[in-house]
Amino acid sequence: MSVQPSLGVCYFPEQRDESEWQNDIDLMVSMGLKKVRIAEFSWALLEPKEGGYEWGWLDRSIDLIGAAGLEVILCTPTATPPKWLIDKHPDILAVDANGQPRKFGSRRHYCFSSAIYREKMSGIVTAMAQRYGQNKYVTAWQADNEYGCHNTTRSYSKYAQKAFRVWLKDKYQTIDRLNAAWGNVFWSMLYASFEEVDLPNQTVTEPNPSHVLDFYRFSSDQVVSYNKQQVDILRAHSLGRDMIHNFMGFYHEFDHFKVGQDLDISAWDSYPTGFLDMFAFSDEEKARYFRQGHPDIAAFHHDLYRGCGNGRWAVIEQQPGPVNWARHNSVPLPGMVRLWTHEAIAHGAEFVTYFRWDQARFAQEQMHAGLLRPDNAPSPAYGEAQQAAEETASLPRAETTKAKIAFVFSYDALWLYEAHPQGAQWSYPDICFRWYSQLRLLGQDIDIVSSEMDLADYDLIVIPSLPVVDDALVEKLKATQAIVLMGPRTGSKTPSVQIPENLAPGKLQTLLPLKVTQSESLPPNVSETIAYKGGSFKAGVWLDYIDSDLTPLAVNALGAGVLYRNDNYLLLGTLPEADFLNQILRDLANEAKLPIVDMPVDLRMRHKGACTYVMNYGQAEIKLNENLAGAKSEYLVGTANVPSAGVSILGEQGQGNK
Amino acid sequence: MSVQPSLGVCYFPEQRDESEWQNDIDLMVSMGLKKVRIAEFSWALLEPKEGGYEWGWLDRSIDLIGAAGLEVILCTPTATPPKWLIDKHPDILAVDANGQPRKFGSRRHYCFSSAIYREKMSGIVTAMAQRYGQNKYVTAWQADNEYGCHNTTRSYSKYAQKAFRVWLKDKYQTIDRLNAAWGNVFWSMLYASFEEVDLPNQTVTEPNPSHVLDFYRFSSDQVVSYNKQQVDILRAHSLGRDMIHNFMGFYHEFDHFKVGQDLDISAWDSYPTGFLDMFAFSDEEKARYFRQGHPDIAAFHHDLYRGCGNGRWAVIEQQPGPVNWARHNSVPLPGMVRLWTHEAIAHGAEFVTYFRWDQARFAQEQMHAGLLRPDNAPSPAYGEAQQAAEETASLPRAETTKAKIAFVFSYDALWLYEAHPQGAQWSYPDICFRWYSQLRLLGQDIDIVSSEMDLADYDLIVIPSLPVVDDALVEKLKATQAIVLMGPRTGSKTPSVQIPENLAPGKLQTLLPLKVTQSESLPPNVSETIAYKGGSFKAGVWLDYIDSDLTPLAVNALGAGVLYRNDNYLLLGTLPEADFLNQILRDLANEAKLPIVDMPVDLRMRHKGACTYVMNYGQAEIKLNENLAGAKSEYLVGTANVPSAGVSILGEQGQGNK
Amino acid sequence: MSVQPSLGVCYFPEQRDESEWQNDIDLMVSMGLKKVRIAEFSWALLEPKEGGYEWGWLDRSIDLIGAAGLEVILCTPTATPPKWLIDKHPDILAVDANGQPRKFGSRRHYCFSSAIYREKMSGIVTAMAQRYGQNKYVTAWQADNEYGCHNTTRSYSKYAQKAFRVWLKDKYQTIDRLNAAWGNVFWSMLYASFEEVDLPNQTVTEPNPSHVLDFYRFSSDQVVSYNKQQVDILRAHSLGRDMIHNFMGFYHEFDHFKVGQDLDISAWDSYPTGFLDMFAFSDEEKARYFRQGHPDIAAFHHDLYRGCGNGRWAVIEQQPGPVNWARHNSVPLPGMVRLWTHEAIAHGAEFVTYFRWDQARFAQEQMHAGLLRPDNAPSPAYGEAQQAAEETASLPRAETTKAKIAFVFSYDALWLYEAHPQGAQWSYPDICFRWYSQLRLLGQDIDIVSSEMDLADYDLIVIPSLPVVDDALVEKLKATQAIVLMGPRTGSKTPSVQIPENLAPGKLQTLLPLKVTQSESLPPNVSETIAYKGGSFKAGVWLDYIDSDLTPLAVNALGAGVLYRNDNYLLLGTLPEADFLNQILRDLANEAKLPIVDMPVDLRMRHKGACTYVMNYGQAEIKLNENLAGAKSEYLVGTANVPSAGVSILGEQGQGNK
């Protein structure tokens, strides 16, 4: 499917004076925007008292937007149940791990396991779907907002406990099976019935990791079922409209692949500078990219959510300037809003909508920029969005490029390591991000996939770490001709968090004849010196002690192997530092005949159809040489001199619209 | 009013054997002390069971003290309600932000909003006032002790919630006005009645800053009303006596200007080495001033509380040696107790009373020094206090010097930033302290004032940051001939924490034609290089992006203005590092014709009448040159060689008593 | 008593398939093991429903083990009450300092003060004792497991509160005495009855240290009485068997000397690499000893628990490879398991049993190594244990060497400093460990003793710090000819945490005519320069200001004394850094005619009878020179070249079995 991407904006008419609406909409049209997302968080406006719906303002705003030729993405407002509902049913509130209620006064104040909330949520969604499901201007729905934001996936309420027991009974059928799967004979944790199983919080010391992991899986499934409940209602009343949810960055407490299966479009909210400040980047990176965000933040999530959406995805909230919620909130460099827009489109976004139209003068997010300033003058992003809209419209329609590299990402793996860390430096999200980043620095396009997805048609499969490897994956790996690189701890656990009877890498031993006999986790100031292909490198964080008759490709100072290969399968027993990782990936990409383009540290590229997008995340201009630009291309956008925060787009000779 | 300052001591006769009292008092007299503060924390002694008052010990101790010619400052003991009262009314206890009671077992275990506590507090205060209100030896009262200490201003009890709703109704009259002021349309936070408004704790993510700020204001007002309730009772029974409360250092959770209005004397408790260790000083400063305290700690609070007290203020607890409550507790350098005493008097203190007479051998503060050691021998402070008393008595009576510089400090600003930080490095108290310190390093006398106070008769008005600027202040600034320097974020908010319709600096745009269109908060390792008057300086923490037709006085590396001036009004859009700040203040002081005396880093001076006090906070002797000492002075105390921890006092020729 | 030490293993037959038991036991025998510890944590297996005992599996496993010639150490399973018991009596759970229950789902989920748990614990212990008390294979019992692990000594339950009041009444008899002892006149904390006394948690600010210390003492006594209750039951039914508990490393919340008095053998669980990672070692030490543990970790506890056990002690859980519970978990260097085994035996362990036989594939500790790998193959420790067993059997039977140095360690001192720190850098456990380590670096054997124990027959008595010094200790010190070195804060408090009337060092002033008039606690970046015997050294953390007519042996830069001596008594007023401490201890050891052997930093030695054990904790081989090896010895094990992680054992000429 080849869709002409379009731009749009998130709009909150209920926060504006109605006299401003028409002018707002006229400006949107004049900028080249095509989509307007509305009604998020508006429950208290739509139902100010129980059952007393007030549709008027929404009717009128949809009419005005639609009449102007803009498509409406309509949000359900269920992330913010109104105060009267909470006061009537305080048990709707989630409960934190310390047993404290998470009260009204901000947002997402509900427990996914609250039956009464499911009923009330269904009520408002049904009412909206009935009223607007057939509205000709409404082309898509967004269900709720940012599931899990503010750590709301996991609730420790009595309703969660009850639902967890049901979930466990459904999974294990008998309590003996649960006891065996969890190894509850250890520490006399045996249960006589499912009714005895508590949530794994407030235990004296760490609870059983099998218990924790099942709770995390249950919590994720509660989000899946909640989303499906909403989407089913909406689909029933609003056939033909796209069902969307807006995922977040660096958030992992539910399985986005699973939620994505119930959606038409997996959208996400892209705030690169905020993410830079709040997540695991070094101080040096935080300074270098203070006003740009790290160059792989957006791309990583684009590739991930394209995977979650089976190819259909979008950026539904695009940062248009400073945000309010990071510890330090920068003003993006001039050009970054346009750059981020093109980066998304290069990766195949169907649309990019900015958050938000106007900067609100009040409440929690008053310091969050919009396309309009608080005084209704255009903000710097206004012009950049307009330019991006024009450029996007001018480019040839193109398929999203299917990558040659499959990069396996697993939410279940992440939860397993969270439940069972064994090493304080081990961070699965960080490992994945760093491995992904090295591939991007080699100029590669990447598909981030789940291990359940089709892995055929790839030339290189990268699995940074996957503790649970099932038969189906082993069969897919057996069937592939691709080179398969697997990182430490892969195959190290059964699905219920036990050590495989044949030790790690478990079922993978049919592909790679080796055993991990011991493993150690390293502190920050202890590293291993590794010899690989004549070079000396560093590795750390984790070290597997491996028994094998294979000759290792890399060995530590004691001569113990840390990288083994059998046929096209490679297993790393440690975490390489950047240059070591780069060398391994380079060697494998070369072997797989993937064209390598070494990126300057601040530059990134992405192919889309015949176009090559080049983005400069640095603070200085970068001149593209022949290696970077290719010989036969022409510049559809920009030139060979890519300024700071600039974008150049190259296409085949004669392909451009210019 | 010109008062001859005197010294005194805090005394706990109930903690001594009665046989020791007379000797204690005789020693006090022989040292030259004039005032004795007693009865703090003594509720369980005065009322060991409900209604069963035991006045005898207090009668006798007042009689002995008074008979010796000493004035009694009598404390109400309401900071420590006895156990029988708490057991009878456990709801007196405050509740912390996590919903947990703050139990009996130390002190300040009450909620300012507890109606039953207000009643019981009124009971003991009335009983004391009736008994001692007309006592000839009692010349002043101290109400309670250190309001807010141990973060007790803000309680999250059900009584606080109830009182908060009443306070809100009183302020907003209708719930629609509250909803509008807070912008509750955002995130569906709309309330249908005041009864729906909870306290802003335990919310899923950050609550509305407008909600938080109103809660902070309410909490402050509860302290104001509590204090007024006590003082009103005392005044009714004890006409002509001074009403005092003892404020703390670096504590800001209630508005000390407002409490001060209901007092006669705003006193405070000065513990420079403890404050050094516990507050935001650098490791280098903590080492340099380990046994002295930073040279501006005491002075800052002297100037602040002189402002709160409309000129009448005192140090009611002066550190006499090591304390017990800091993470690291030093022994002050020999001389520091005398130095601190003179510093207070130089700033206009009516009296300085040491805390405490004897070092208790028991309980929480047994490692807190007194004028006597635990074995009743004199501690090092004993001799220093005696010397300070003699010197003070020998100096001419003098008016407190009214400064030429007004330095605007705002508790409301502090709370607003706390509720709405936007940048993790932004610390309003730290900014104020650093700006104040640079002025002191230029040898200046400073009045710290609230923005509500009269600003006429100053030559330089320094407003480090003041988010809410009202019409009255604008009028005062319009009327002044003084140079007015305002720091970043000034004028950036409405009173209900909204962005002004015309953007920051809001109403100040009538004085300064410019707009802040964007703002960013910087992390520690990102700074701006600023060009100012040919020099290159550093700034950071905050950066405003300013639109103006004015020519900036200072620009960043991109040429964007960070310091603008119109007439006598200047606005800084960033936070200058020390040398940049020094240069700006120096230039403005020069322009205002304030005589600048560059202080060596460890030296400070303060004028009082015709006297100049010079204090050496360093570890080495400092020789005063002519610039520092002035030409026409003679040394009333000390010489031109000021030793470590030493004081010299200069006066006009022929003025000294020596 | 001279016992031939033996080795053994901790075994969990209930976690194995019964078909594996015989093979497991045959392997144990073939390795040379002698003891098997079983049944720990097995309550849910023994009593799967209330009163429904299932002894069969335990009967069979004991029979098999015993029939193979192995001794059984039988554990009571009371560290893990089963879920049905908790669900029936949820009040069994302990409560944390925040008032939250500490729930089921791991282990140690009980409050020592729960009367119902005492009853239920008694029930299962009695049932086991009745069934197995006379079993011929059962030669010892382990009561419960690791008292206090996961901070479970102190519970804030209502049952603890009730028991605390009883304990206080028993101690003080009248509430007036308690009020006086605690100094409750301070802050009106006076109680009218014992029923008014709460637990010292959730107070507004710090509670009275006297209150806290009594609560800590009470909590320790609850462990003592709980242990005694179990041991009394066991002894009544199982005469002649050794009563054992397994203590931990670096754990101090109960008095191990007191618990040890009710045991026959004070055993402990030795995990050197885990302790290295989790306790106060420098980053440099953590890197240097990452795979070995710091060389004094095991030895310190060996010497301590030998003291607790009055000479009878053992290592009942010896780390056999990586553990799971540290932040970073290393694989020990090859040889370390054998080295640790010999280190224990050198210090006089009666036995060393490895934890555990097999590495479980499931639950919390699945990454904890065993002698078997999870696939039942031998782990590296298997061969090392076998070698250690052979070597141990080959060595001559020898008495544990009684040391010439008594090192006084006090749990009560530790709690007092915890309740009353006065300086954030002050850490009593760290001070003790560092002082101990310096003595070991001088090649000394050390007895760690309590101050209540006999101190005669020592040549050097080292008391790093002991705040409470009673008459009995003073008498013992008066009687000794030994040199006595005492560190700062010694004698600084009365038993109820008051300053002595004659100031510190209190009663010690009869030995040392001096007074500490002031004390200060120093931050990390402030240190004192000390002149001692012509050298210049550093000291910090604490500094006492001392009045004395004695001539100090060491003075700070201001000439103030920090080390005083009178006769054979020395008092230090500060904490010396390592080289200063080494010099002082060296000088005193020389004076006491203790032969000094300067150890290379990674080497340690210990004498046992005529044998000298030498252990290399370093990563490189160390060659023993004559000074280290002695002239007249031969190598019973190893050679003069001690490899990394190697052991050499020297004996008198002709003494060896080889």
XYZ file of N, CA, C and O in Angstrom, chain A residues 330-396:
268
model
N 14.391 21.916 26.509
C 15.065 22.797 25.559
C 14.095 23.358 24.522
O 13.001 22.836 24.314
N 14.546 24.409 23.873
C 13.903 24.914 22.660
C 14.609 24.223 21.482
O 15.817 24.396 21.311
N 13.903 23.422 20.694
C 14.573 22.734 19.582
C 15.242 23.728 18.637
O 14.762 24.860 18.437
N 16.362 23.307 18.068
C 17.032 24.139 17.071
C 16.059 24.476 15.945
O 15.236 23.631 15.577
N 16.195 25.653 15.384
C 15.368 25.962 14.205
C 15.585 24.893 13.140
O 16.730 24.572 12.790
N 14.512 24.319 12.656
C 14.608 23.270 11.638
C 14.251 21.903 12.149
O 13.897 21.004 11.382
N 14.334 21.705 13.462
C 14.138 20.344 13.986
C 12.709 19.851 13.775
O 12.492 18.657 13.553
N 11.736 20.728 13.858
C 10.356 20.262 13.691
C 10.158 19.752 12.267
O 9.555 18.694 12.038
N 10.727 20.459 11.319
C 10.666 19.989 9.924
C 11.459 18.687 9.784
O 11.002 17.734 9.146
N 12.648 18.650 10.369
C 13.466 17.437 10.266
C 12.722 16.227 10.819
O 12.666 15.167 10.187
N 12.158 16.393 12.015
C 11.451 15.256 12.620
C 10.296 14.801 11.716
O 9.994 13.613 11.643
N 9.639 15.771 11.095
C 8.523 15.421 10.222
C 9.009 14.564 9.059
O 8.413 13.522 8.738
N 10.097 14.988 8.423
C 10.607 14.211 7.296
C 11.136 12.856 7.741
O 11.000 11.863 7.024
N 11.772 12.815 8.898
C 12.279 11.523 9.404
C 11.116 10.527 9.530
O 11.239 9.351 9.170
N 10.003 11.005 10.037
C 8.839 10.119 10.187
C 8.339 9.647 8.826
O 8.056 8.458 8.623
N 8.243 10.564 7.914
C 7.710 10.198 6.592
C 8.678 9.261 5.876
O 8.260 8.304 5.205
N 9.961 9.489 6.052
C 10.951 8.603 5.439
C 10.771 7.165 5.924
O 10.980 6.208 5.174
N 10.370 7.041 7.165
C 10.193 5.701 7.727
C 8.817 5.122 7.421
O 8.505 4.017 7.856
N 7.977 5.890 6.707
C 6.709 5.334 6.252
C 5.482 5.771 7.014
O 4.415 5.150 6.881
N 5.593 6.839 7.802
C 4.416 7.323 8.527
C 3.308 7.688 7.548
O 3.550 8.337 6.533
N 2.074 7.306 7.868
C 0.941 7.722 7.028
C 0.620 9.184 7.242
O 0.162 9.876 6.336
N 0.823 9.619 8.466
C 0.615 11.038 8.732
C 1.424 11.461 9.948
O 1.860 10.606 10.732
N 1.606 12.745 10.048
C 2.254 13.344 11.216
C 1.352 14.478 11.688
O 1.102 15.420 10.933
N 0.862 14.361 12.918
C 0.050 15.463 13.461
C 0.783 16.064 14.657
O 1.285 15.345 15.509
N 0.814 17.376 14.652
C 1.551 18.085 15.702
C 0.717 18.189 16.963
O -0.508 18.352 16.905
N 1.401 18.121 18.073
C 0.743 18.347 19.350
C 1.344 19.612 19.942
O 2.501 19.608 20.330
N 0.633 20.634 19.963
C -0.750 20.820 19.679
C -0.962 22.109 18.923
O 0.028 22.798 18.630
N -2.163 22.456 18.592
C -2.393 23.657 17.792
C -1.914 24.905 18.522
O -1.000 25.586 18.087
N -2.508 25.148 19.655
C -2.159 26.341 20.420
C -1.514 25.920 21.731
O -1.828 24.871 22.275
N -0.602 26.731 22.194
C -0.040 26.504 23.532
C -1.037 27.013 24.562
O -1.346 28.214 24.587
N -1.549 26.100 25.385
C -2.525 26.514 26.399
C -1.847 27.427 27.408
O -0.689 27.231 27.751
N -2.568 28.392 27.886
C -1.991 29.308 28.870
C -2.109 28.779 30.293
O -1.650 29.448 31.221
N -2.720 27.623 30.476
C -3.082 27.189 31.826
C -2.735 25.712 32.051
O -2.402 24.998 31.127
N -2.805 25.336 33.304
C -2.741 23.932 33.758
C -1.370 23.298 33.513
O -0.386 23.980 33.228
N -1.317 21.974 33.643
C -0.041 21.259 33.725
C 0.883 21.500 32.537
O 2.103 21.506 32.693
N 0.310 21.619 31.340
C 1.165 21.665 30.153
C 1.252 23.059 29.540
O 1.478 23.200 28.339
N 1.108 24.066 30.340
C 1.129 25.433 29.799
C 2.478 25.800 29.204
O 2.563 26.728 28.401
N 3.539 25.089 29.570
C 4.849 25.378 28.985
C 5.145 24.446 27.805
O 6.275 24.393 27.324
N 4.147 23.717 27.340
C 4.287 22.838 26.174
C 3.918 23.659 24.938
O 2.813 24.173 24.822
N 4.853 23.736 24.009
C 4.644 24.566 22.821
C 3.514 24.034 21.940
O 3.132 22.865 22.020
N 2.988 24.907 21.121
C 2.036 24.555 20.070
C 2.477 25.202 18.765
O 3.519 25.878 18.713
N 1.662 25.021 17.727
C 1.962 25.729 16.475
C 1.652 27.216 16.641
O 2.236 28.062 15.972
N 0.738 27.505 17.529
C 0.508 28.912 17.914
C 1.092 29.135 19.301
O 1.071 28.256 20.161
N 1.582 30.348 19.511
C 2.035 30.753 20.833
C 0.826 31.014 21.734
O -0.315 31.076 21.253
N 1.052 31.204 23.008
C -0.074 31.484 23.905
C -0.806 32.786 23.534
O -1.955 32.976 23.922
N -0.128 33.653 22.808
C -0.797 34.881 22.389
C -1.364 34.744 20.982
O -1.687 35.743 20.341
N -1.465 33.514 20.502
C -2.064 33.188 19.215
C -1.232 33.595 18.002
O -1.657 33.394 16.864
N -0.051 34.121 18.232
C 0.871 34.346 17.115
C 1.494 33.006 16.724
O 1.536 32.070 17.516
N 1.966 32.910 15.477
C 2.596 31.654 15.065
C 3.884 31.421 15.854
O 4.657 32.349 16.070
N 4.082 30.206 16.269
C 5.353 29.837 16.892
C 6.333 29.468 15.784
O 5.951 29.313 14.626
N 7.625 29.305 16.108
C 8.573 28.902 15.065
C 8.163 27.620 14.348
O 8.439 27.453 13.147
N 7.500 26.697 15.056
C 7.116 25.431 14.427
C 6.081 25.629 13.329
O 5.963 24.796 12.427
N 5.344 26.696 13.428
C 4.280 26.953 12.454
C 4.852 26.960 11.027
O 4.407 26.239 10.137
N 5.881 27.746 10.853
C 6.492 27.842 9.526
C 7.165 26.551 9.104
O 7.113 26.170 7.920
N 7.763 25.863 10.052
C 8.429 24.606 9.709
C 7.421 23.544 9.288
O 7.669 22.746 8.374
N 6.301 23.527 9.976
C 5.263 22.556 9.620
C 4.710 22.873 8.233
O 4.470 21.983 7.417
N 4.513 24.144 7.994
C 3.999 24.560 6.685
C 4.973 24.132 5.575
O 4.573 23.573 4.549
N 6.263 24.376 5.817
C 7.273 23.991 4.826
C 7.280 22.474 4.627
O 7.323 21.967 3.503
N 7.212 21.742 5.737
C 7.219 20.282 5.632
C 6.003 19.793 4.863
O 6.077 18.829 4.088
N 4.879 20.443 5.081
C 3.658 20.042 4.360
C 3.827 20.255 2.858
O 3.456 19.403 2.045
N 4.394 21.380 2.521
C 4.608 21.665 1.094
C 5.571 20.657 0.486
O 5.334 20.111 -0.598
N 6.681 20.430 1.161
C 7.684 19.515 0.621
C 7.125 18.102 0.492
O 7.364 17.400 -0.489
N 6.390 17.700 1.498
C 5.836 16.345 1.473
C 4.868 16.185 0.304
O 4.873 15.164 -0.405
N 4.070 17.189 0.107
C 3.113 17.107 -0.993
C 3.825 17.077 -2.343
O 3.305 16.526 -3.324
N 5.012 17.645 -2.397
C 5.714 17.755 -3.678
C 6.468 16.489 -4.045
O 6.897 16.336 -5.183
N 6.648 15.589 -3.072
C 7.474 14.409 -3.328
C 6.641 13.300 -3.960
O 5.427 13.226 -3.744
N 7.289 12.432 -4.736
C 6.544 11.336 -5.365
C 6.003 10.389 -4.308
O 6.624 10.163 -3.277
